[in-house]
Amino acid sequence: MIPITELRYFADTQPAYRILKPWWDVFTDYISIVMLMIAVFGGTLQVTQDKMICLPCKWVTHDSCNDSYRGWTPAEMEYTNSSLGPPPGLGPTGIKYDLDRHQYNYVDAVCYENRLHWFAKYFPYLVLLHTLIFLACSNFWFKFPRTSSKLEHFVSILLKCFDSPWTTRALSETVVEEKMNGSVDKKSSTASDDVEATVPMLQRSKSRVEQGIVDRSETGVLDKKEGEQAKALFEKVKKFRTHVEEGDIVYRLYMRQTIIKVIKFILILCYTVYYVSSITFDVDCKVDIESLTGYRMYRCAHPLATLFKILASFYISLVGFYGLICVYTLWWMLRRSLKKYSFESIREESSYSDIPDVKNDFAFMLHLIDQYDPLYSKRFAVFLSEVSENKLRQLNLNHEWTLDKLRQRITKNSQDKLELHLFMLSGIPDTVFDLVELEVLKLELIPDVTIPPSIAQLTGLKELWLYHTAAKIEAPALAFLRENLKSLHIKFTDIKEIPLWIYSLKNLEELHLTGNLSAENNRYIVIDGLRELKRLKVLRLKSNLTKLPQVVTDVGIHLQKLSVNNEGTKLMVLNSLKKMVNLTELELVRCDLERIPHSIFSLHNLQEIDLKDNNLKTIEEIISFQHLHRLTCLKLWYNHIAYIPIQVGNLASLERLYLNRNKIDKIPVQLCLCRKLRHLDLSHNTLTSIPAEIGQLQNLQYFAVTANHVSILLTVE
């Protein structure tokens, strides 16, 4: 027999898995244990007790033992020994048999083997077999490789999430935030409504729209080590969810094993009820061994029959109860959509309104968890919330980036402004907003950053850089930037990365956009919002345009400086430049221009023109620059210009001229008529001589002819 200690392996799963066992599985496990006890008890009795006790029959009627010979006629009687009359041994002392112990043992064994009904014979083993099948069906999903791995990881992650200090902190903050939200100032909400009306498509983090400045005194509750552990848990939950939501093998296996148990229950109930009547105490046994014992018929007794009948009745009731529970389980699985799980109640109770609904095996396991204790799902949901993850990320950032560490990273830029550059962080540390002296803030490669209201503490902030950083913003922070921000630099890969809230910065004077603004991308045109920037003075575009977007032309009416760096892509249509009458500076860099655009000549307020790194071979159009009376700086560097037209002498107001990195081999004398020239750069050309008339440029302060072929230097007499 199998010891009961060995059978416990089938009845008990690992203690950690108990949270995945609803009440019906626990109940059926206990029923299975009772069934095992019946099997073990019956088997033990069968081994230790006599299986069959047989006595020979001296009076046989129609192949069956006759209890009494009295009243029978001689014709009706059939004696075992026909030569004898009524048994001489019959008397007051009873019937005597001349058989020894071995003969009785032999007859008992033969009758037990041949005449006892198979159900009465193997009843304990049947109970054991059926119980083991029930246990295997109940626990197979814990052992099957494709499901056990998922269950093991799920239980491991769930218990860590349940015990994590971050879970307790996040849920406790919910109560605090509800109190804070109830006491929000009416002025703040008015400002928020104003911002929303100005920018309808404003993208904001819902969980932080109405949140005030965070009290940093709370950050000490969670130490750095616990924060890192919670961060790792968020990553595990994300990867596990992605993996488990792909299929529903756990659900299907659980459904199938439940169906098997229901079918097994019906089968057992049917044949057990039918055969339980076959367990009888008296058994007539015919054995053709008269030559060995002198008798052919035997009356046998089955000592365990009555007890087995009682056990069988009890077993049938247990199987019936077990089956009803399995039917209930099947009904529970069919009546509810267990492949979807909604955290709606948790979203309503907490501030984490972004907790997503889950599906497939992930949802099914959470439904099972709810049968054990709904608190597990509630605490686990904290690690599904992006808002919760952002809060944790912020907390870890604050631990890592202290105020002293940030002060050490502050530098002075070329404009002598205090600048802080944050690169590849998970967010903006709260300590940044304690640097009240900060003037320029650069954020580069920081995903999912949200600018909080505490940015209002940076009263000196005038310039913001967002390089590959799709920043969101809260309404109070946007209200502050609308009034104070003057310069904004944005670098992006996809045009949709440009935050829409930038178009509500009504006091913005400089905007620098670097990224793909090609015609194909313009069907997602989000730069149309530029029309809202009424005070914009400087616009820089570093892209690959084939023509200037219409919105640039519309904004250009009040622009003072336009810079286009086209990264070598040919800029075809430039007629729209004529409308930008207020331009004082124009840069068309790397636009693959072959001639100077005629539209430039109508911009009478131009003071500086930069046509760097184009494909200019001739500049005959330079004569038209004489109408630009305010032109003081002309940059034609990094081109393929072969000569300088003599009309250059008409540019009387020119003070700086850049012709370096070309193919000029001669300096015309007429250049010396530009009396106001202070800066002349002709380096990296093919000059062979310098005319003496250069000396007439009395205001010349810088003259560069390096990297040429000058062999003759003529001086003025």
XYZ file of C-alpha atoms in Angstrom:
717
model
C 0.000 0.000 0.000
C 1.017 3.628 -0.564
C 1.670 5.403 2.746
C -0.493 8.390 3.513
C 2.609 10.610 3.679
C 3.307 9.856 0.022
C -0.229 10.675 -1.006
C 0.031 14.114 0.565
C 2.182 15.168 -2.385
C -0.827 14.859 -4.651
C -3.196 16.572 -2.261
C -1.025 19.529 -1.286
C 0.477 22.038 -3.676
C 3.201 24.499 -2.760
C 2.036 26.882 -0.017
C 2.537 29.893 -2.319
C -0.015 28.495 -4.774
C -2.791 28.579 -2.212
C -3.734 32.078 -3.363
C -4.614 30.615 -6.773
C -6.983 28.047 -5.274
C -10.556 29.312 -4.855
C -12.776 27.935 -2.121
C -14.141 25.138 -4.291
C -10.664 23.810 -5.063
C -9.804 23.864 -1.383
C -13.055 22.086 -0.547
C -12.514 19.393 -3.186
C -8.982 18.863 -1.900
C -10.344 18.099 1.558
C -12.935 15.767 0.050
C -10.129 14.030 -1.843
C -8.230 13.548 1.402
C -11.278 11.865 2.965
C -11.556 9.645 -0.124
C -7.913 8.706 0.265
C -8.547 7.791 3.885
C -11.427 5.523 2.794
C -9.151 3.839 0.240
C -6.310 3.395 2.707
C -8.616 2.164 5.453
C -10.359 -0.329 3.140
C -7.074 -1.541 1.693
C -5.558 -1.976 5.146
C -8.518 -4.046 6.296
C -8.326 -6.166 3.176
C -4.658 -6.909 3.807
C -4.908 -7.607 7.523
C -8.271 -9.406 7.720
C -9.390 -12.734 6.241
C -10.657 -12.135 2.740
C -13.027 -15.154 2.612
C -14.159 -17.917 5.016
C -15.654 -21.049 3.352
C -17.294 -24.267 4.673
C -18.298 -27.315 2.582
C -21.941 -28.083 1.925
C -23.103 -31.664 2.667
C -26.591 -31.071 1.287
C -26.719 -29.545 -2.166
C -29.818 -28.636 -4.110
C -29.513 -27.472 -7.656
C -25.861 -26.470 -7.258
C -26.545 -24.486 -4.125
C -26.188 -25.196 -0.466
C -29.303 -26.297 1.386
C -29.605 -24.991 4.905
C -31.648 -28.034 6.198
C -32.404 -31.626 5.077
C -35.500 -32.078 7.301
C -38.753 -32.660 5.489
C -36.988 -33.592 2.242
C -37.839 -36.810 0.439
C -35.009 -39.157 -0.498
C -35.588 -38.315 -4.175
C -35.149 -34.641 -3.455
C -31.958 -35.144 -1.591
C -28.567 -35.366 -3.144
C -25.893 -36.358 -0.732
C -22.324 -35.500 -1.160
C -21.538 -39.117 -0.346
C -24.429 -41.088 -2.052
C -23.590 -44.408 -0.393
C -24.402 -42.965 2.974
C -27.658 -42.014 4.503
C -28.134 -38.870 6.447
C -24.846 -37.723 7.883
C -24.027 -39.783 10.856
C -22.316 -36.847 12.404
C -25.530 -34.893 12.517
C -26.558 -34.604 16.062
C -26.575 -32.379 19.038
C -22.940 -31.440 18.498
C -23.414 -30.314 14.856
C -21.834 -31.376 11.563
C -18.233 -32.555 11.499
C -15.910 -32.267 8.467
C -12.764 -34.233 7.870
C -10.767 -31.375 6.201
C -7.436 -29.950 7.338
C -6.332 -26.300 7.424
C -4.586 -26.346 4.053
C -7.679 -27.589 2.311
C -9.720 -24.752 3.855
C -7.099 -22.170 2.810
C -7.091 -23.477 -0.712
C -10.873 -23.366 -0.977
C -10.935 -19.826 0.507
C -8.424 -18.597 -2.067
C -10.188 -20.202 -5.017
C -13.590 -18.926 -3.990
C -12.260 -15.412 -3.326
C -10.638 -15.327 -6.721
C -13.411 -16.883 -8.785
C -16.730 -16.244 -7.050
C -16.415 -12.899 -5.225
C -17.697 -9.976 -7.347
C -14.937 -7.768 -8.740
C -16.419 -4.607 -7.222
C -16.388 -6.074 -3.724
C -12.900 -7.382 -4.355
C -11.277 -4.175 -5.704
C -13.405 -1.504 -4.040
C -10.565 0.101 -1.988
C -8.284 0.213 -5.033
C -11.000 1.760 -7.170
C -11.489 4.458 -4.577
C -7.734 5.082 -4.526
C -7.499 5.207 -8.318
C -10.424 7.604 -8.720
C -9.149 9.855 -5.948
C -5.699 10.056 -7.518
C -7.291 10.975 -10.847
C -9.297 13.715 -9.129
C -6.141 15.027 -7.452
C -4.205 14.905 -10.708
C -6.953 16.838 -12.495
C -7.065 19.424 -9.721
C -3.315 20.020 -9.653
C -2.238 19.308 -13.217
C -2.143 22.999 -14.129
C 0.386 23.545 -11.334
C 2.683 20.907 -12.849
C 2.210 21.314 -16.601
C 5.319 23.169 -17.900
C 3.541 25.763 -20.050
C 1.216 26.794 -17.239
C 3.356 26.166 -14.163
C 5.978 28.646 -15.363
C 3.354 31.376 -15.711
C 1.765 30.557 -12.375
C 5.122 30.469 -10.628
C 6.159 33.855 -11.987
C 2.754 35.346 -11.283
C 2.700 34.205 -7.663
C 6.279 35.346 -7.147
C 5.622 38.814 -8.564
C 2.257 39.105 -6.798
C 3.707 38.376 -3.369
C 6.567 40.817 -3.916
C 4.124 43.505 -5.013
C 1.907 42.790 -2.010
C 4.794 43.161 0.448
C 6.528 46.069 -1.304
C 6.804 49.265 0.789
C 5.945 51.216 -2.362
C 2.509 49.594 -2.470
C 1.693 50.789 1.021
C 3.033 54.260 0.279
C 1.146 54.594 -3.006
C -2.177 53.552 -1.495
C -1.721 55.798 1.529
C -0.990 58.775 -0.734
C -4.378 58.261 -2.351
C -6.126 59.437 0.800
C -3.841 62.470 1.066
C -4.393 63.441 -2.570
C -8.161 63.189 -2.197
C -7.995 65.683 0.652
C -5.727 67.950 -1.400
C -8.022 67.757 -4.424
C -10.949 68.744 -2.247
C -9.213 71.962 -1.218
C -7.945 73.145 -4.616
C -7.960 76.900 -4.964
C -10.614 78.338 -7.309
C -8.044 80.549 -9.005
C -5.988 77.543 -10.023
C -8.974 75.863 -11.572
C -9.800 79.079 -13.436
C -6.277 79.187 -14.852
C -6.573 75.560 -15.818
C -9.813 76.211 -17.701
C -8.175 79.132 -19.488
C -5.269 76.962 -20.621
C -7.569 74.192 -21.806
C -9.619 76.650 -23.816
C -6.474 78.069 -25.419
C -5.024 74.685 -26.359
C -7.851 72.188 -26.979
C -5.447 69.380 -27.930
C -3.243 69.820 -24.891
C -1.828 66.499 -23.755
C -1.605 66.229 -19.986
C -1.206 63.520 -17.444
C -4.711 63.069 -16.015
C -3.485 62.020 -12.642
C -1.445 65.211 -12.149
C -3.638 67.917 -13.673
C -4.947 69.236 -10.386
C -2.008 68.189 -8.231
C -0.167 70.936 -6.405
C 3.508 71.115 -5.571
C 4.603 67.880 -3.930
C 5.644 68.026 -0.300
C 9.194 66.728 -0.443
C 9.207 65.883 3.245
C 7.387 62.662 2.339
C 10.206 61.412 0.123
C 12.115 60.093 3.103
C 9.540 57.343 3.730
C 11.037 55.149 1.014
C 14.793 54.638 1.002
C 16.914 54.255 -2.125
C 17.174 50.453 -1.937
C 13.408 50.011 -1.617
C 12.896 52.424 -4.495
C 15.195 50.392 -6.751
C 13.397 47.189 -5.799
C 10.033 48.743 -6.635
C 11.422 49.977 -9.955
C 12.522 46.435 -10.806
C 9.034 45.190 -9.912
C 7.460 47.611 -12.381
C 9.667 46.213 -15.149
C 8.835 42.627 -14.179
C 5.107 43.336 -14.181
C 5.316 44.971 -17.630
C 7.212 42.062 -19.173
C 5.029 39.468 -17.461
C 1.836 41.179 -18.607
C 3.078 41.375 -22.198
C 3.944 37.669 -22.136
C 0.827 36.338 -20.396
C -1.760 38.427 -22.238
C -0.686 36.827 -25.507
C -2.569 33.567 -24.812
C -5.142 31.821 -22.649
C -3.562 28.406 -22.042
C -4.056 28.613 -18.257
C -7.756 29.330 -18.705
C -8.224 26.557 -21.236
C -6.342 23.983 -19.164
C -8.310 24.831 -16.033
C -11.545 24.576 -18.009
C -10.575 21.207 -19.484
C -9.556 19.657 -16.183
C -12.841 20.840 -14.649
C -14.778 19.237 -17.493
C -12.819 15.996 -17.014
C -13.701 15.999 -13.306
C -17.391 16.474 -14.104
C -17.333 13.587 -16.583
C -15.414 11.455 -14.097
C -17.930 12.250 -11.378
C -20.863 11.167 -13.569
C -19.067 7.953 -14.562
C -18.170 7.005 -10.982
C -21.608 7.798 -9.671
C -23.337 5.690 -12.314
C -21.363 2.466 -12.005
C -20.792 2.658 -8.234
C -24.496 2.971 -7.449
C -25.168 0.085 -9.791
C -22.539 -2.281 -8.364
C -22.774 -1.458 -4.674
C -25.512 -4.102 -4.314
C -22.957 -6.705 -5.458
C -21.195 -6.473 -2.121
C -22.827 -9.410 -0.205
C -21.901 -11.283 2.904
C -22.968 -14.839 1.807
C -21.434 -16.308 -1.331
C -22.103 -19.848 -2.680
C -19.035 -21.282 -4.312
C -18.818 -24.309 -6.565
C -15.347 -25.842 -6.842
C -14.733 -29.012 -8.829
C -12.199 -30.475 -6.400
C -14.279 -33.314 -4.985
C -11.376 -35.667 -5.495
C -9.256 -33.532 -3.210
C -11.622 -32.539 -0.463
C -14.656 -34.764 -0.952
C -16.943 -31.730 -1.426
C -18.082 -29.776 -4.489
C -20.178 -26.908 -3.039
C -19.127 -24.450 -0.371
C -20.852 -21.708 1.557
C -18.504 -18.685 1.976
C -18.674 -15.547 4.070
C -17.109 -12.193 3.090
C -16.244 -10.621 6.502
C -15.692 -7.079 5.108
C -18.887 -6.925 3.064
C -20.952 -4.935 5.559
C -18.138 -2.454 6.238
C -17.391 -2.054 2.516
C -21.057 -1.360 1.866
C -21.039 1.394 4.463
C -17.807 2.829 3.059
C -19.195 2.615 -0.478
C -22.318 4.513 0.527
C -20.218 7.174 2.210
C -17.914 7.311 -0.835
C -20.886 7.776 -3.163
C -22.101 10.723 -1.101
C -18.623 12.289 -1.192
C -18.377 11.822 -4.968
C -21.816 13.352 -5.373
C -20.818 16.373 -3.300
C -17.506 16.605 -5.187
C -19.343 16.509 -8.503
C -21.786 19.247 -7.513
C -18.839 21.500 -6.640
C -17.234 20.754 -10.024
C -20.494 21.592 -11.779
C -20.618 24.878 -9.850
C -17.024 25.619 -10.931
C -17.932 24.973 -14.541
C -20.999 27.188 -14.218
C -18.852 29.947 -12.668
C -16.429 29.814 -15.584
C -19.155 29.849 -18.231
C -21.419 32.533 -16.793
C -18.652 35.139 -16.396
C -16.170 36.564 -18.884
C -13.025 35.447 -17.114
C -10.752 36.478 -19.980
C -11.243 40.140 -19.098
C -10.544 41.813 -15.802
C -11.505 45.391 -14.994
C -9.964 47.517 -12.245
C -12.883 49.941 -12.390
C -13.648 49.779 -8.676
C -9.994 50.333 -7.799
C -9.783 53.245 -10.232
C -12.772 54.850 -8.533
C -11.374 54.355 -5.046
C -7.839 55.561 -5.786
C -6.136 58.352 -7.699
C -4.716 55.869 -10.206
C -7.327 56.281 -12.899
C -4.959 54.962 -15.580
C -4.861 51.352 -14.337
C -5.531 49.358 -17.520
C -7.911 46.436 -17.874
C -6.181 43.131 -18.611
C -7.164 40.090 -20.646
C -6.593 36.377 -21.274
C -4.560 34.416 -18.726
C -3.592 37.541 -16.803
C -7.272 38.347 -16.269
C -8.142 34.759 -15.351
C -5.446 34.561 -12.684
C -6.640 37.829 -11.165
C -10.202 36.448 -11.030
C -8.856 33.463 -9.098
C -6.963 35.806 -6.775
C -10.191 37.646 -5.998
C -11.704 34.361 -4.796
C -8.882 34.162 -2.264
C -8.659 37.822 -1.223
C -9.473 40.926 -3.364
C -6.815 42.872 -1.455
C -4.130 41.138 -3.520
C -5.542 42.541 -6.759
C -5.894 45.998 -5.257
C -2.270 46.116 -4.150
C -1.078 44.512 -7.373
C -2.882 47.165 -9.433
C -0.464 49.791 -8.120
C 2.239 48.252 -10.302
C 0.057 48.417 -13.417
C -0.416 52.171 -13.145
C 1.818 54.425 -15.201
C 1.079 57.259 -12.789
C 2.334 55.147 -9.912
C 5.470 54.292 -11.882
C 6.090 57.958 -12.635
C 5.796 58.805 -8.947
C 8.285 56.104 -8.057
C 10.625 57.237 -10.812
C 10.396 60.752 -9.454
C 11.175 59.551 -5.960
C 14.249 57.652 -7.132
C 15.396 60.687 -9.080
C 15.139 62.864 -6.000
C 17.273 60.387 -4.069
C 19.944 60.341 -6.775
C 20.012 63.997 -7.811
C 20.493 66.085 -4.727
C 20.593 69.863 -4.794
C 24.383 69.960 -4.352
C 24.924 67.519 -7.219
C 22.760 69.609 -9.537
C 24.544 72.832 -8.604
C 27.824 71.256 -9.662
C 26.401 70.679 -13.157
C 25.378 74.298 -13.716
C 27.555 76.012 -16.345
C 27.668 79.352 -18.148
C 26.901 79.251 -21.858
C 28.228 81.470 -24.637
C 25.649 84.125 -23.764
C 26.870 84.148 -20.166
C 23.650 82.563 -18.885
C 23.440 79.939 -16.133
C 22.571 76.674 -17.825
C 21.662 73.168 -16.609
C 21.753 70.227 -19.020
C 19.941 67.020 -17.975
C 20.681 64.072 -20.263
C 18.981 60.648 -20.441
C 17.226 60.777 -17.072
C 13.893 59.161 -16.290
C 12.330 62.510 -15.415
C 13.049 65.900 -13.879
C 14.288 65.780 -10.267
C 12.218 67.971 -7.958
C 15.435 69.528 -6.695
C 15.885 71.227 -10.083
C 13.149 73.659 -9.154
C 15.117 74.811 -6.108
C 17.790 76.297 -8.419
C 16.129 79.693 -8.506
C 19.124 81.261 -10.266
C 18.712 79.014 -13.328
C 18.189 80.797 -16.681
C 18.468 77.968 -19.243
C 17.139 74.436 -18.769
C 18.096 71.714 -21.278
C 16.244 68.395 -21.262
C 17.604 65.768 -23.635
C 16.443 62.193 -24.232
C 14.111 62.171 -21.235
C 11.025 60.054 -22.039
C 7.580 60.757 -20.617
C 8.597 63.832 -18.704
C 5.925 65.986 -17.084
C 6.696 69.583 -16.182
C 5.176 70.185 -12.717
C 3.770 73.403 -11.248
C 6.909 73.794 -9.132
C 8.701 75.172 -12.208
C 7.173 78.483 -11.183
C 9.949 78.702 -8.570
C 12.466 79.300 -11.396
C 11.672 82.972 -11.753
C 14.766 83.589 -13.873
C 14.030 80.841 -16.412
C 13.794 82.309 -19.916
C 15.038 79.512 -22.170
C 13.982 75.855 -22.435
C 15.472 73.053 -24.558
C 13.537 69.876 -25.341
C 15.769 67.519 -27.324
C 13.955 64.258 -28.154
C 11.823 64.866 -25.098
C 8.061 64.730 -25.645
C 7.240 66.695 -22.533
C 3.796 66.936 -21.012
C 2.874 69.785 -18.760
C 0.459 70.558 -15.975
C -1.835 73.537 -16.267
C -0.235 75.730 -13.538
C 3.220 75.123 -15.055
C 1.938 76.084 -18.505
C 0.438 79.250 -17.125
C 3.860 80.200 -15.726
C 5.719 79.452 -18.969
C 3.190 81.411 -20.996
C 4.175 84.524 -19.124
C 7.910 84.006 -18.673
C 9.442 81.796 -21.367
C 11.164 83.667 -24.191
C 13.147 81.020 -26.068
C 12.295 77.397 -26.875
C 14.471 74.785 -28.632
C 12.849 71.532 -29.792
C 14.596 68.618 -31.487
C 12.493 65.675 -32.637
C 12.472 62.600 -34.875
C 8.744 62.473 -35.618
C 6.742 65.665 -35.986
C 4.123 64.240 -33.625
C 6.701 64.521 -30.838
C 6.295 68.311 -30.857
C 4.254 69.137 -27.744
C 1.060 70.945 -28.676
C 1.168 73.096 -25.578
C 4.070 75.149 -26.966
C 1.635 77.054 -29.181
C 0.017 78.636 -26.156
C 3.274 80.336 -25.076
C 2.045 83.784 -25.971
C 5.240 85.599 -24.922
C 7.586 83.284 -26.819
C 10.084 85.253 -28.932
C 12.426 82.527 -30.221
C 11.525 79.069 -31.531
C 14.080 76.553 -32.802
C 12.698 73.397 -34.472
C 15.054 70.580 -35.486
C 13.601 67.471 -37.104
C 11.740 65.997 -40.041
C 9.290 68.531 -41.492
C 9.097 67.008 -44.957
C 5.958 67.210 -47.106
C 5.076 63.593 -46.296
C 4.969 64.415 -42.630
C 2.955 67.566 -43.105
C -0.280 65.649 -43.308
C 0.118 65.454 -39.526
C 0.812 69.144 -39.558
C 1.003 70.218 -35.958
C 3.125 73.247 -36.696
C -0.016 75.079 -37.779
C -0.192 76.233 -34.191
C 2.680 78.645 -34.965
C 0.039 81.161 -36.001
C -0.823 81.559 -32.321
C 2.675 82.829 -31.496
C 2.006 86.490 -32.167
C 5.191 87.733 -30.514
C 7.586 85.356 -32.212
C 10.655 87.203 -33.513
C 13.120 84.404 -34.292
C 12.316 81.143 -36.071
C 14.959 78.506 -36.812
C 14.104 75.414 -38.842
C 16.614 72.613 -39.265
C 14.923 70.064 -41.481
C 14.603 68.747 -45.053
C 11.916 70.932 -46.596
C 11.210 71.176 -50.307
C 9.277 74.393 -49.770
C 8.446 76.621 -46.857
C 5.158 75.648 -45.160
C 2.391 78.210 -45.464
C 2.315 78.662 -41.703
C 5.934 79.905 -41.775
C 4.909 82.559 -44.263
C 2.003 83.597 -42.064
C 4.242 83.846 -39.012
C 6.901 85.616 -41.073
C 4.884 88.820 -41.143
C 6.157 89.658 -37.674
C 9.421 87.659 -37.768
C 12.724 89.482 -37.499
C 14.998 86.487 -38.064
C 14.397 83.379 -40.158
C 16.936 80.566 -40.329
C 16.483 77.480 -42.499
C 19.097 74.713 -42.417
C 17.825 72.208 -44.956
C 20.459 69.507 -44.417
C 21.340 69.419 -48.137
C 17.773 69.006 -49.445
C 16.959 71.354 -52.311
C 14.609 74.160 -51.276
C 12.557 74.774 -54.403
C 9.952 77.477 -53.785
C 11.013 80.673 -52.024
C 8.533 83.223 -53.406
C 6.774 83.328 -50.038
C 9.805 85.141 -48.598
C 8.503 88.366 -50.127
C 5.801 88.586 -47.454
C 8.330 88.609 -44.603
C 8.883 92.336 -44.855
C 10.096 92.743 -41.266
C 12.999 90.324 -41.575
C 16.350 91.748 -40.496
C 18.273 88.453 -40.636
C 17.873 85.621 -43.145
C 19.783 82.345 -43.145
C 19.345 79.790 -45.928
C 21.966 77.180 -45.064
C 22.528 73.934 -47.001
C 19.449 74.494 -49.174
C 21.198 73.433 -52.421
C 20.612 76.861 -53.952
C 22.240 77.448 -57.356
C 21.347 81.130 -57.575
C 20.546 83.830 -55.069
C 16.714 83.834 -54.662
C 15.109 86.932 -56.208
C 12.535 87.077 -53.423
C 15.280 88.284 -51.076
C 15.708 91.576 -52.938
C 12.313 92.889 -51.776
C 13.155 92.521 -48.080
C 14.349 96.078 -47.525
C 14.846 95.679 -43.770
C 17.436 92.932 -44.135
C 20.658 93.600 -42.279
C 22.255 90.168 -42.547
C 22.075 87.440 -45.214
C 23.669 84.034 -44.768
C 23.733 81.630 -47.766
C 26.270 79.229 -46.327
C 27.029 75.809 -47.826
C 24.830 75.955 -50.917
C 25.638 75.266 -54.553
C 26.215 78.841 -55.696
C 28.556 79.118 -58.688
C 27.821 82.685 -59.659
C 26.473 85.691 -57.770
C 25.587 88.049 -60.607
C 22.372 88.861 -58.706
C 24.467 90.689 -56.147
C 23.744 93.934 -57.985
C 20.192 93.781 -56.649
C 21.512 93.939 -53.096
C 22.154 97.680 -53.613
C 18.439 98.207 -52.883
C 18.909 96.677 -49.442
C 20.187 99.843 -47.850
C 20.410 98.332 -44.371
C 22.441 95.279 -45.407
C 25.605 95.203 -43.304
C 26.553 91.508 -43.363
C 26.707 89.152 -46.360
C 27.808 85.536 -45.902
C 28.408 83.588 -49.110
C 30.877 81.128 -47.639
C 31.221 77.404 -48.334
C 29.973 77.594 -51.944
C 31.462 77.201 -55.438
C 31.710 80.862 -56.421
C 34.349 81.386 -59.109
C 34.548 85.203 -59.172
C 33.246 88.346 -57.499
C 31.149 90.584 -59.788
C 32.291 94.183 -60.085
C 28.819 95.283 -58.928
C 29.878 94.408 -55.398
C 31.141 97.959 -55.148
C 27.542 99.199 -55.040
C 26.996 97.679 -51.595
C 27.944 100.847 -49.808
C 26.510 99.845 -46.403
C 28.288 96.461 -46.255
C 30.418 96.018 -43.139
C 31.099 92.261 -43.116
C 31.658 90.036 -46.117
C 32.330 86.304 -45.923
C 33.550 84.671 -49.134
C 35.791 81.998 -47.652
C 35.705 78.370 -48.817
C 34.949 79.188 -52.473
C 36.897 79.069 -55.764
C 37.668 82.779 -56.212
C 40.961 83.485 -57.976
C 40.835 87.284 -58.194
C 39.761 90.211 -56.018
C 38.070 92.921 -58.093
C 39.199 96.494 -57.480
C 35.548 97.552 -57.142
C 35.407 95.674 -53.824
C 37.462 98.489 -52.387
C 34.535 100.858 -52.916
C 32.802 99.256 -49.943
C 34.317 101.796 -47.603
C 32.499 100.548 -44.485
C 33.947 97.033 -44.632
C 35.334 96.005 -41.264
C 35.461 92.223 -41.761
C 36.592 90.551 -45.000
C 37.224 86.823 -45.161
C 38.651 85.394 -48.415
C 40.461 82.425 -46.929
C 40.502 78.992 -48.572
C 40.130 80.204 -52.156
C 42.504 80.204 -55.153
C 43.754 83.821 -55.002
C 47.132 84.472 -56.554
C 47.452 88.167 -55.772
C 46.027 90.906 -53.579
C 45.429 94.308 -55.200
C 47.013 97.332 -53.650
C 43.625 99.072 -53.549
C 42.766 96.978 -50.477
C 44.577 99.598 -48.543
C 41.790 102.041 -49.292
C 39.524 100.159 -46.888
C 40.353 102.348 -43.931
C 37.772 100.675 -41.605
C 38.992 97.135 -42.277
C 39.774 95.392 -38.988
C 39.872 91.754 -40.060
C 41.237 90.519 -43.401
C 41.790 86.787 -43.975
C 43.497 85.315 -47.072
C 44.912 82.145 -45.549
C 44.993 78.905 -47.565
C 45.268 80.643 -50.981
C 47.992 80.777 -53.685
C 49.109 84.348 -53.103
C 52.584 84.936 -54.476
C 52.406 88.716 -55.072
C 51.405 91.277 -52.466
C 50.984 94.703 -54.040
C 51.175 97.660 -51.700
C 49.824 101.146 -52.126
C 52.384 103.731 -53.294
